[in-house]
XYZ file of C-alpha atoms in Angstrom:
627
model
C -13.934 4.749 -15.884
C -14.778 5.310 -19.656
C -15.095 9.135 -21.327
C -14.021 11.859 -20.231
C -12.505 12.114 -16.669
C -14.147 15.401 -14.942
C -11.372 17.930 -14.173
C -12.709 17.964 -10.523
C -13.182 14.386 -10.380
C -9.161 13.896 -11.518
C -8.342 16.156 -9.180
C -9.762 14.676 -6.169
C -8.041 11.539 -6.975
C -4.891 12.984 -6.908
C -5.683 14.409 -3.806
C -6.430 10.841 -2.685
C -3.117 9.202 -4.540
C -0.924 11.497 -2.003
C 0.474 8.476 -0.599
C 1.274 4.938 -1.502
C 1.260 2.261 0.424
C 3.950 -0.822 1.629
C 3.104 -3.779 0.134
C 2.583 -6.546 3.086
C 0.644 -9.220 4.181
C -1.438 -11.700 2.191
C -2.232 -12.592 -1.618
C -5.996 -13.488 -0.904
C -9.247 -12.913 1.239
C -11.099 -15.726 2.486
C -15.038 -14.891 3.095
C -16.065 -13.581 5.778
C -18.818 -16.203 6.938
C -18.162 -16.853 10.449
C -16.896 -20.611 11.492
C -17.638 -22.558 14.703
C -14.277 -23.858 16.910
C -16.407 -27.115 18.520
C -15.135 -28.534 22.053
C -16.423 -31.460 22.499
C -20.642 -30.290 21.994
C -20.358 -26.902 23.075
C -20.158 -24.422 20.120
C -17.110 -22.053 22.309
C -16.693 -19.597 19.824
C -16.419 -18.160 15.625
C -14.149 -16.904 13.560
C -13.695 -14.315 10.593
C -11.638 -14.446 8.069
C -10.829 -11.352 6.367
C -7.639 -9.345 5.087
C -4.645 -9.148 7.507
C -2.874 -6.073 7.162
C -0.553 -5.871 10.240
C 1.089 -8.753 11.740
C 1.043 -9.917 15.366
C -1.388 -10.968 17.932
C -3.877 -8.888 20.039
C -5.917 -9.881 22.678
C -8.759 -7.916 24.463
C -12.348 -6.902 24.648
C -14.335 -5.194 21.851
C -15.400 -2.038 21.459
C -17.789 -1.435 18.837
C -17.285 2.077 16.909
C -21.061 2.651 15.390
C -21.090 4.046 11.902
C -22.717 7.810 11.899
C -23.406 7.068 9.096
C -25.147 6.832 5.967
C -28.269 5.958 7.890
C -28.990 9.408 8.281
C -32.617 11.092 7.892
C -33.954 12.415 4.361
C -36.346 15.164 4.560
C -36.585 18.376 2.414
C -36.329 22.357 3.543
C -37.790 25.043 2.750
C -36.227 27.917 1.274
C -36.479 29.694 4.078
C -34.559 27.372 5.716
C -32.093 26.610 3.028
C -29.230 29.297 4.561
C -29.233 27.636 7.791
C -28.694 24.167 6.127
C -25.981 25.352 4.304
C -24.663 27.185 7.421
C -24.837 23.780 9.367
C -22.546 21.802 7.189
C -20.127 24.935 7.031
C -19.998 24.821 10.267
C -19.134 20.721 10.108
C -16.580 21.194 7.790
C -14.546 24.095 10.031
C -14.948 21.909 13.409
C -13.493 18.632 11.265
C -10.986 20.620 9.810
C -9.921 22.018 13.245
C -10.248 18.732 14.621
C -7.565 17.170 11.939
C -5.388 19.952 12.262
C -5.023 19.588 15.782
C -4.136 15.850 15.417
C -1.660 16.682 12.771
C 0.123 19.134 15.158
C 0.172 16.757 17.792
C 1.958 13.710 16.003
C 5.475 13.239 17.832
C 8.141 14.153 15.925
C 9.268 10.463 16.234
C 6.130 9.366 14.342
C 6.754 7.828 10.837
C 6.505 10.584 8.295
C 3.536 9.106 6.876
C 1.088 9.674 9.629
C 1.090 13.079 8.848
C 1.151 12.279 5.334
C -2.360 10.699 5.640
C -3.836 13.100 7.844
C -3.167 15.744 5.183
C -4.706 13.495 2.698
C -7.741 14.193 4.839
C -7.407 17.836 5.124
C -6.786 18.479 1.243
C -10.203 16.244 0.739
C -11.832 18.100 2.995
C -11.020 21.466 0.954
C -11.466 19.679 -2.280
C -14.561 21.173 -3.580
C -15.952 17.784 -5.120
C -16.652 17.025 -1.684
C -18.064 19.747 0.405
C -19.217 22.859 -2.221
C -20.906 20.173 -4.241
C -23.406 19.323 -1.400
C -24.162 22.847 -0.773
C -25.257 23.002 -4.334
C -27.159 19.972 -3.579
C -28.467 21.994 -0.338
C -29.311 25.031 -2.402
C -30.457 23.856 -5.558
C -32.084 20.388 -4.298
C -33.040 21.907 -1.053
C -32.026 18.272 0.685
C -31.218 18.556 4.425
C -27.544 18.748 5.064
C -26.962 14.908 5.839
C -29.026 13.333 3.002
C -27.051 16.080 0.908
C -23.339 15.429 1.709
C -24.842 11.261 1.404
C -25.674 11.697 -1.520
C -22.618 13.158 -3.110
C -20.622 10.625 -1.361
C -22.734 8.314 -3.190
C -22.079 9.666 -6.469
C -17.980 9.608 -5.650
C -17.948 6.227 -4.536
C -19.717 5.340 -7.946
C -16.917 7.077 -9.877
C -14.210 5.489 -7.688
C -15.638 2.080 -8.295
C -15.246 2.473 -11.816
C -11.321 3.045 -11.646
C -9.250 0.182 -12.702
C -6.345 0.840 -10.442
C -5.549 -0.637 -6.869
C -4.500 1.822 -5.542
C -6.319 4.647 -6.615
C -9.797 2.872 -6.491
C -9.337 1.936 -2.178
C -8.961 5.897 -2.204
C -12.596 5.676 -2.127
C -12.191 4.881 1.579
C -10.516 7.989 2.585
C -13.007 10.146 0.918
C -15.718 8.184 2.900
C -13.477 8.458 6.216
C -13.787 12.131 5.553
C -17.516 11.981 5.368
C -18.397 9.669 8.244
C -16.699 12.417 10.187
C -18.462 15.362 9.105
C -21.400 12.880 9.498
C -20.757 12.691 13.094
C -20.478 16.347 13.382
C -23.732 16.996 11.689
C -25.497 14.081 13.757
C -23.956 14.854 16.686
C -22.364 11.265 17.283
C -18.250 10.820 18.028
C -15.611 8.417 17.887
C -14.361 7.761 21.414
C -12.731 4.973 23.218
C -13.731 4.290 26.376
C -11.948 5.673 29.542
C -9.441 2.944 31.033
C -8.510 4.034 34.935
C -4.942 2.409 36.335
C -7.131 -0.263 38.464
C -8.904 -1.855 35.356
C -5.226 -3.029 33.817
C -6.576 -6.232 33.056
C -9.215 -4.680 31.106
C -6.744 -2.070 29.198
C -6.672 -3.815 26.188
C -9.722 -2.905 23.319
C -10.038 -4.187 20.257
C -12.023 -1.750 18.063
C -14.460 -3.030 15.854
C -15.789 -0.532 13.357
C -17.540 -0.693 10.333
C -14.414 1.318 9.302
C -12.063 3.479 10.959
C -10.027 6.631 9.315
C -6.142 7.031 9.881
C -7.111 10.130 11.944
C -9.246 8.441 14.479
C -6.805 5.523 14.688
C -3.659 8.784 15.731
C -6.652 9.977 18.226
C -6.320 6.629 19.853
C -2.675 5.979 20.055
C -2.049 7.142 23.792
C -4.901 4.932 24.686
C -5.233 0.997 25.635
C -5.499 0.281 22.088
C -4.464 -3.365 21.636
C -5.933 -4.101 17.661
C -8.523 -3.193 15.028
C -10.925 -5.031 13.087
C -13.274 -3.916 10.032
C -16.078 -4.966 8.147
C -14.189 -2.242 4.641
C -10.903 -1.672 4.110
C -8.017 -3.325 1.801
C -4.205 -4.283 1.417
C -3.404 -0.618 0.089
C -6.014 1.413 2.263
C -4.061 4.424 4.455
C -5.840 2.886 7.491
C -3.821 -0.517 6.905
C -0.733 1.960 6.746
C -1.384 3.383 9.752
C -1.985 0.143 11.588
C 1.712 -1.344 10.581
C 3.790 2.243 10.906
C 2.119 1.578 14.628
C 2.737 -2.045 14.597
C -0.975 -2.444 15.549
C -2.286 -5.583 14.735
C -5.343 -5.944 12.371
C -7.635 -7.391 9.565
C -10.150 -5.686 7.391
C -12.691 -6.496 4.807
C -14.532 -8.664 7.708
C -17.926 -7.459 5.778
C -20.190 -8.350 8.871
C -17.634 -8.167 11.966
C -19.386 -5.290 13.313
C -22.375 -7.050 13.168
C -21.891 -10.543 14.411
C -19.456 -9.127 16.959
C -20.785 -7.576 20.405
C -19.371 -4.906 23.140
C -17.081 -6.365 25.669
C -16.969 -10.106 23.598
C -13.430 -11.363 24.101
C -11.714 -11.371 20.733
C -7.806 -12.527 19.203
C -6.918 -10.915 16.301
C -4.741 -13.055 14.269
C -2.728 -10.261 12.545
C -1.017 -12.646 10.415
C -3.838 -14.827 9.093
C -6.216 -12.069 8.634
C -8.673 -14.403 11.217
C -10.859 -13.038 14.014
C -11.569 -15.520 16.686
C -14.708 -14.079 18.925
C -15.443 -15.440 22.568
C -12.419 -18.291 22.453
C -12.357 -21.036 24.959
C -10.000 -21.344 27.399
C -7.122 -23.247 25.828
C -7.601 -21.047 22.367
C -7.154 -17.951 24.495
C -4.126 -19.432 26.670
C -2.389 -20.763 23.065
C -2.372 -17.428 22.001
C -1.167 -15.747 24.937
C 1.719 -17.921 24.550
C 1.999 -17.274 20.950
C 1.974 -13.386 21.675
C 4.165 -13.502 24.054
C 7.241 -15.705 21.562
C 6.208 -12.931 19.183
C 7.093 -10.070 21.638
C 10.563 -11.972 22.188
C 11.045 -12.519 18.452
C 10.011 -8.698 18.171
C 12.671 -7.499 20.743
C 15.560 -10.185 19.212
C 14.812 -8.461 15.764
C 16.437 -5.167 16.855
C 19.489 -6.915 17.805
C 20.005 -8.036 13.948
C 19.501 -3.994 12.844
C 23.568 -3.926 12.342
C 23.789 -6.928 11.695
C 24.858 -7.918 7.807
C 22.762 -10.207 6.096
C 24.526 -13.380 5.401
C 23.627 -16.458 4.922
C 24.568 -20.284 7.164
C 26.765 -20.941 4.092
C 28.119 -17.413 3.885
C 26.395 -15.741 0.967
C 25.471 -12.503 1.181
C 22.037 -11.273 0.614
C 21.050 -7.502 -0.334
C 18.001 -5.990 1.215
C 17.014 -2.598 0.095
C 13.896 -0.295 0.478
C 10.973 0.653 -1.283
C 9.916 4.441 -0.851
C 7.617 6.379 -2.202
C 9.103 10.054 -0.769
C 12.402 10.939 0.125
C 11.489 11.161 3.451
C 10.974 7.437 3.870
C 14.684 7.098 3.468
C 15.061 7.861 7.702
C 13.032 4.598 7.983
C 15.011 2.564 5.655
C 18.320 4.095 7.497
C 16.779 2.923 10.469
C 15.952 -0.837 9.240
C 19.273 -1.197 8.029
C 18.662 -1.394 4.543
C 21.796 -1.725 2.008
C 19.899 0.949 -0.367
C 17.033 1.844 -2.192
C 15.787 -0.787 -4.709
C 12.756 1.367 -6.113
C 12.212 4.674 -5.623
C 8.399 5.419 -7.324
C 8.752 8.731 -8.987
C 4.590 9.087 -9.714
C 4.042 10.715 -6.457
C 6.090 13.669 -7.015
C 3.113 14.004 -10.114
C 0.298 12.916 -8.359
C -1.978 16.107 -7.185
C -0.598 18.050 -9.911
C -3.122 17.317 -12.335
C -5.685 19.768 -14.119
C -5.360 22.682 -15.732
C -4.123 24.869 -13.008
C -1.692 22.691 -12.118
C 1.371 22.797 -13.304
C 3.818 19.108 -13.803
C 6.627 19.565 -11.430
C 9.800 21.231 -13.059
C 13.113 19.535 -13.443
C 14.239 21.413 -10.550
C 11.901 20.118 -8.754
C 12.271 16.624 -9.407
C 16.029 17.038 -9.084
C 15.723 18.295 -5.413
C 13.564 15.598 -4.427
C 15.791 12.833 -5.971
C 18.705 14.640 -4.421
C 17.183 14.850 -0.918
C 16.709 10.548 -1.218
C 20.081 10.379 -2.779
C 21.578 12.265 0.086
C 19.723 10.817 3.089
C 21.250 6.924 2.127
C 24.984 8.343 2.643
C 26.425 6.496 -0.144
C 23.957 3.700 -0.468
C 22.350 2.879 -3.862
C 19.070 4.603 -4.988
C 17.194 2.547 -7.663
C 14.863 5.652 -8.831
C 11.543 3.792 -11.625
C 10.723 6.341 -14.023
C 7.050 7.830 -14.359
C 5.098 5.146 -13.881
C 1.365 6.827 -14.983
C -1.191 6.732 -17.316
C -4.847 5.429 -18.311
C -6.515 5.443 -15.160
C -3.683 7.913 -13.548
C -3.842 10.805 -15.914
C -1.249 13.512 -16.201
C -3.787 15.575 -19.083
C -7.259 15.203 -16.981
C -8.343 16.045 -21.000
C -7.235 12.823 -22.069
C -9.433 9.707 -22.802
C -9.406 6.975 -19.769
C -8.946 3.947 -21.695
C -11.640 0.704 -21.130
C -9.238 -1.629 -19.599
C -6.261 1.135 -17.631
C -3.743 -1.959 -17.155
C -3.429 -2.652 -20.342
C -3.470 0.600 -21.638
C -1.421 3.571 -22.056
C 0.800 3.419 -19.147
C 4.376 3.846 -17.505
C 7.051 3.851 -20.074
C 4.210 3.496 -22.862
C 3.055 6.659 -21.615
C 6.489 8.177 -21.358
C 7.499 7.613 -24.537
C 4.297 9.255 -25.909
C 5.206 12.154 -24.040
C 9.250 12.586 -24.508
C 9.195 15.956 -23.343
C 7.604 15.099 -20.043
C 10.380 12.183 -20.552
C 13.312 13.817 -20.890
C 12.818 16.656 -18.146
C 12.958 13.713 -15.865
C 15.255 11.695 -16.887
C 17.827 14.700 -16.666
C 16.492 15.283 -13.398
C 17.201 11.816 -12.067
C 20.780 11.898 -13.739
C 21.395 15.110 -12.112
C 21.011 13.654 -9.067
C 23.639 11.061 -9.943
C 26.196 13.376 -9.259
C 25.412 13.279 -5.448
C 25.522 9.760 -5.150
C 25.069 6.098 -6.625
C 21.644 6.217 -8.531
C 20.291 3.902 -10.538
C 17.556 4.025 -13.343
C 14.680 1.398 -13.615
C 11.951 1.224 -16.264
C 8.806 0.178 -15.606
C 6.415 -2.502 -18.050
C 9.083 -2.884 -20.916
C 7.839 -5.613 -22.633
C 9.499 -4.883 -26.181
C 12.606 -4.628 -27.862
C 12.087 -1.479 -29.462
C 10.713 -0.013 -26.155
C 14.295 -0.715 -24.814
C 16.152 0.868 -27.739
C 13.761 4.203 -27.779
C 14.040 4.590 -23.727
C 17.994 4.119 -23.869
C 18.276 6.542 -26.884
C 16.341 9.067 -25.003
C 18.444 8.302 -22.041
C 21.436 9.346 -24.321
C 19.809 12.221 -25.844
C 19.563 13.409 -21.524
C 23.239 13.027 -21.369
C 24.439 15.110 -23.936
C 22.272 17.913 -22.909
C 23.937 18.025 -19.716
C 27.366 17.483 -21.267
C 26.827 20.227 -23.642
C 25.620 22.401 -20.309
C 28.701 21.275 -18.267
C 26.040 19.307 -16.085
C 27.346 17.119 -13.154
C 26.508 13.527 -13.885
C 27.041 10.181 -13.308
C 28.408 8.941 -17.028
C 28.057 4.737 -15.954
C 24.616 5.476 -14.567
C 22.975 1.673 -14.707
C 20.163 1.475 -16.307
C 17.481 -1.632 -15.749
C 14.192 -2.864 -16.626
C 11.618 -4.363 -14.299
C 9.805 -7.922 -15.269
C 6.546 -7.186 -14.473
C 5.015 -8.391 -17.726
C 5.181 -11.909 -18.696
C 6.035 -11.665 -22.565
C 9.275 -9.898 -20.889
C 9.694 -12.722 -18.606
C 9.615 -15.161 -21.628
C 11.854 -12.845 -24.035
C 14.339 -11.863 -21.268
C 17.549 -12.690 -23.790
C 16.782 -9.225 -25.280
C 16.440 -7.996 -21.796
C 20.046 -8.893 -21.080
C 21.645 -8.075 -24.149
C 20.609 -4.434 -23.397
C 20.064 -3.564 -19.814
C 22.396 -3.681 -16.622
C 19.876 -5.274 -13.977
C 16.570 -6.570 -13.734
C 13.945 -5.692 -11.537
C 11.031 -8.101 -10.865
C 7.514 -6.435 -9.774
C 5.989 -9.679 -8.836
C 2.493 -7.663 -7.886
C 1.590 -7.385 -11.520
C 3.667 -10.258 -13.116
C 1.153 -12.266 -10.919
C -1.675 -10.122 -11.845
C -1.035 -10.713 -15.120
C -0.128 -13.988 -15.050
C -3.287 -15.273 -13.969
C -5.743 -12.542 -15.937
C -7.067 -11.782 -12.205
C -7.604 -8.583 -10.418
C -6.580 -9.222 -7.163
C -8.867 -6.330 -5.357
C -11.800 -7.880 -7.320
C -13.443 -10.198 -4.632
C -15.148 -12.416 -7.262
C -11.829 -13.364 -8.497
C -9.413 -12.227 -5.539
C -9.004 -16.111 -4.641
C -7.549 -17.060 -7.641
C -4.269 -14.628 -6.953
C -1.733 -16.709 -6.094
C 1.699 -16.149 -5.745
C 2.272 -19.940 -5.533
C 1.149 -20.947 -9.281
C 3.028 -23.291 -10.917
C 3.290 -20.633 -14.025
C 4.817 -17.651 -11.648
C 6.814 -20.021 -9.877
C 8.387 -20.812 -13.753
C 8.700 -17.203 -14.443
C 10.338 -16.496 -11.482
C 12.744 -18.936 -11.625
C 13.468 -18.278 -14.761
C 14.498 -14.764 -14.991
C 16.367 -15.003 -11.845
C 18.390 -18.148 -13.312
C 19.110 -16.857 -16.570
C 20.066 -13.685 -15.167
C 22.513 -15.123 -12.942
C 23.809 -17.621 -15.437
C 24.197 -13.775 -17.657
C 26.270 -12.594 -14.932
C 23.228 -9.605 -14.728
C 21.956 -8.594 -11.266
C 18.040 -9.884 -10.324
C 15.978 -8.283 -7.057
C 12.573 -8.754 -5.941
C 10.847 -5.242 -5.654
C 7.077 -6.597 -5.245
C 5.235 -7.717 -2.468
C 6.720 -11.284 -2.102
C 9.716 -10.070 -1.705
C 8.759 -8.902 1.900
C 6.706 -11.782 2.829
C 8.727 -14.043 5.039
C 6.801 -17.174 3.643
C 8.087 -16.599 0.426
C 11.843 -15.645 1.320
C 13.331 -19.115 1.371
C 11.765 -19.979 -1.749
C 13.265 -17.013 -3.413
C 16.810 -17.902 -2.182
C 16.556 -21.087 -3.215
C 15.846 -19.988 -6.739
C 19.360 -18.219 -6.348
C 17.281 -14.342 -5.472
C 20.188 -12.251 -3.892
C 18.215 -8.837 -3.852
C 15.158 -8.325 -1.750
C 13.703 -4.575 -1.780
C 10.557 -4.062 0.270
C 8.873 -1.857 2.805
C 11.100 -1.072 5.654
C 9.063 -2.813 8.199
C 9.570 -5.708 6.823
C 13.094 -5.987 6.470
C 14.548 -7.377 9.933
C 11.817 -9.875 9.614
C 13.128 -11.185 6.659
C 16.497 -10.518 7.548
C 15.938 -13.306 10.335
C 14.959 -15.812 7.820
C 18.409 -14.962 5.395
C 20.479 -15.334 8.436
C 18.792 -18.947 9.368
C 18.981 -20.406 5.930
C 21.390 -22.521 4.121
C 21.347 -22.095 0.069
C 22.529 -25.558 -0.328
C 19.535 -26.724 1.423
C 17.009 -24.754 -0.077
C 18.350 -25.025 -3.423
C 17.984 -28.774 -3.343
C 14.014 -28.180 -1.927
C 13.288 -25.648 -4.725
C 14.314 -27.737 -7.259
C 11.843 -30.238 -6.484
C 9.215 -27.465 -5.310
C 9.614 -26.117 -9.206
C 8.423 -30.069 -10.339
C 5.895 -30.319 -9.055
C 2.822 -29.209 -10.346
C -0.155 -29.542 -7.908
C -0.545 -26.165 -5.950
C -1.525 -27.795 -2.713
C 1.750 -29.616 -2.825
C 3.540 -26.687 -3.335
C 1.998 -24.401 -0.847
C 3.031 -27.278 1.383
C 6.010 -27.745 0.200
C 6.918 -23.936 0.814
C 5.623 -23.917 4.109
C 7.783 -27.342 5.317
C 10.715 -25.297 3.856
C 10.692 -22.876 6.866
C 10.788 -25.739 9.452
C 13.045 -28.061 8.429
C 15.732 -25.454 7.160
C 17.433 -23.414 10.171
């Protein structure tokens, strides 16, 4: 987004950034043109290909969810009638804000802590007046019927979300639509429902939704219910939805583009959770090989839990750290639960996030110190790898700064810290506060300069001595590392060593960076892979000449949970893994079933090669032959 970033307009994406995502599943998206299966002559069914977001299998008939939508009728009001309009979508707002409410208090206290999280999200979008007071000024002013009013403003946010250069913050868009589809139902008098399933139709129990999109909060409404999967024609990798679905272990694939479209109530459909493929009306033998499949999956599923205590240790007895990413310290009860050996990165922005604008004030140092405590605390003596600030550009702290032209290159994480010390320093004696409670560790996002490692570490010092002089608590061998997320640091990491204690690899934007590709960007989003000969060299190379350096090397980005890729990171000599917890026993499995020997000797030849078809197959032989 280029000039000025509208105080309201910054605000609202805060609201949206409350929560970040796991990073799982898939590097690409396929288009979603549908593709015949042929038997013999008969054309038995078609298939989508779109994102997969949550692995496994579901089988069962489809129920379409029709969009409320932004089809909606356009007429104008008079002023006599302008009150009432403005009364109806009032009204909308306080029945959808009753309505979320009472799904938040209903969540069992069992539920992962960011199901609540999300509907929140919803709730503080609701209130946000970019959303709701601006289309009763449209109402008032424009004197535009109450739907074509609060379309219209959703129009004009998507716009300004489409312009953001950020992931993340740019699939936001979809919550603030989820938010308006449902006050669009409210106005239009449409729901969300799932059909009622009676104990004799059990071999009907199983729907697969198809929606043009579904919110988070309609996906909680339906967890009691036969719910077997989800497929839609929006959503992305990072979207809360796509949360949802894998803190419920529901499988599903967005970004289908026409699914609810081509597909049709009651067609039999598979949802390939792991392939991100929709196969509609299979024959016979498709459906029975996938019953089969889902049911080894539901064994594998149940012999994962058996490996929670177990350590992780490879056939030739080497063993393999797997920590956590979190993005709150309450996430730390799930990584408990996986089994994880720590915390390999902790992202500090979202303590920042939603404080932005000029009635916001940036959390204190107490504040940060609590909530770096509370993480610190939960792990019981487990290691906490906390990343510094990393915000900027397109994430602004002053909503009166300039958004640069091109946000990833710009302005951001420690750039952005060191342009602000004081912002700096407040949290770096925060984090080394919370030393004192247990083993923390400092990481340092997008170094890519020597003199960027000398100013963070001298700022680092400057923290310590203004707790020494304050008879502070801290840890005085804190470690301190860098992440590798830029590839000029992956080519100069001798300066890397020389100054840091560990290494960090963030393989979402070495690849991103790498290949000069945004990987959300679907006229490009085929050309991420994680597979390139050139990230493959990286790779390899930092963790090598960190090892040969005696220096410790993890994995923090989204290969690092992806079982495909988990063999082909120990064979490059990886001993550190840190990923979302739900991925962990999964690629636990794989460590225990490997032999480094073995896939040392594949890599090596894997890393010669040059042709990426041969080394996608390659990689892919690598998990059959070795176990």
């Amino acid at each position: 987004m280029s000039g000025h970033c509208p105080i309201i307009f910054c605000n609202l994406i805060a609201t949206c950034a409350f929560y970040l995502s796991s990073q799982l599943g898939a590097e690409w998206l396929s288009d979603s043109v549908p593709q015949c299966i042929k038997l013999g002559d008969q054309m038995a069914s078609f298939t989508l290909h779109g994102i997969p977001v949550s692995r496994g299998i579901a089988i069962g008939r489809a129920h379409l969810l029709a969009p409320a939508a932004m089809d909606v009728k356009h007429y104008l009001i008079g002023e006599t009638e302008v009150e009432a309009e403005v009364q109806r979508l009032q009204s909308a707002v306080t029945r959808v804000r009753t309505e979320l409410q009472t799904i938040r208090a209903d969540l069992p206290k069992e539920s992962p802590p960011e199901l609540g999280a999300f509907v929140d999200v919803h709730l503080l979008i609701l209130s946000d007046p970019m959303l709701a007071e601006m289309s009763l000024d449209i109402i008032r002013n424009r004197q535009y019927n109450a739907e074509w009013a609060l379309v219209t403003q959703i129009d004009e946010l998507s716009a300004q979300f489409d312009e953001i250069e950020d992931t993340y913050l740019r699939e936001r868009k979809m919550d603030v639509l989820q938010v308006g589809e449902r006050l669009l139902k409210v106005l239009t008098g449409t729901s969300t429902r799932l059909p009622e399933v009676d104990s004799d139709g059990a071999s009907f129990a199983n729907i697969v939704v198809v929606a043009y999109d579904i919110s988070p909060a309609d996906m909680l409404q339906f967890r009691d219910r036969a719910f077997a999967g989800f497929v839609t024609d929006l959503g992305g990798q990072n979207s809360h939805t796509a949360i949802v679905a894998r803190s419920l272990d529901i499988p599903a694939a967005v970004g289908m583009n026409n699914a609810s479209r081509l597909i049709k109530q009651d067609d039999w459909i598979i949802i390939d959770g792991d392939a991100g493929v929709v196969i509609v009306d299979p024959a016979t033998v498709i459906l029975k090989q996938y019953r089969e499949r889902q049911a080894h999956l539901l064994r594998s599923r149940r012999k994962l839990g058996k490996i929670k205590k177990t350590r992780a240790v490879t056939l030739d007895g080497t063993e393999i750290s797997l920590l956590a990413n979190i993005e709150l310290p309450s996430d730390c009860a799930a990584a408990m639960d996986a089994g994880a050996s720590g915390v390999g990165l902790f992202r500090s922005e979202f303590l920042f996030m939603g404080r932005i604008g000029p009635q916001h004030e940036l959390p204190t140092e107490d504040e940060q110190f609590e909530s770096y405590r509370q993480a610190v605390t939960a792990m019981k003596g487990r290691p906490v790898t906390i990343r510094t600030l990393d915000v900027g550009a397109d994430k602004p702290i002053n909503t009166e700064e300039q958004t640069a032209l091109n946000p990833a290159l710009g302005l951001r994480a420690i750039r952005y810290c060191l342009a602000e010390p004081q912002l700096f320093l407040t949290q770096l004696r925060a984090i080394l506060r919370a030393s004192a409670f247990g083993k923390v560790k400092l990481l340092i996002p997008m170094l890519a300069h020597a003199f960027e490692i000398d100013q963070t570490l001298a700022m680092i010092g400057q923290a310590k001595q203004q707790l020494r002089d304050e008879g502070v608590a801290f840890d005085e061998s804190i470690q301190t590392g860098a992440m590798i997320e830029i590839p000029a640091a992956a080519l100069a990491l001798p300066m890397f060593i020389k100054r840091m204690d560990f290494l960090s690899i963030g393989t979402n934007d070495l690849i991103q960076y790498t290949l000069a590709i945004d990987r959300v960007d679907h006229e490009v989003a085929h050309l991420y892979n994680p597979l390139h000969p050139a990230v493959l060299f990286l790779l390899s190379t930092v963790i090598a000449l960190g090892r040969k350096a005696g220096i410790p090397v993890s994995v923090c980005g989204e290969m690092a949970g992806d079982v495909k890729f988990t063999r082909l990171l120990l064979g490059m000599g990886l001993l550190e893994f840190s990923m979302h917890p739900a991925q962990l026993l999964a690629v636990k499995q794989e460590v225990l079933n490997s032999d480094l020997d073995e896939l040392t000797l594949q890599t090596r030849k894997i890393l010669r090669n040059t042709e990426p078809s041969a080394i996608a197959a390659a990689v892919s032989q690598m998990r059959m032959t070795v176990a």
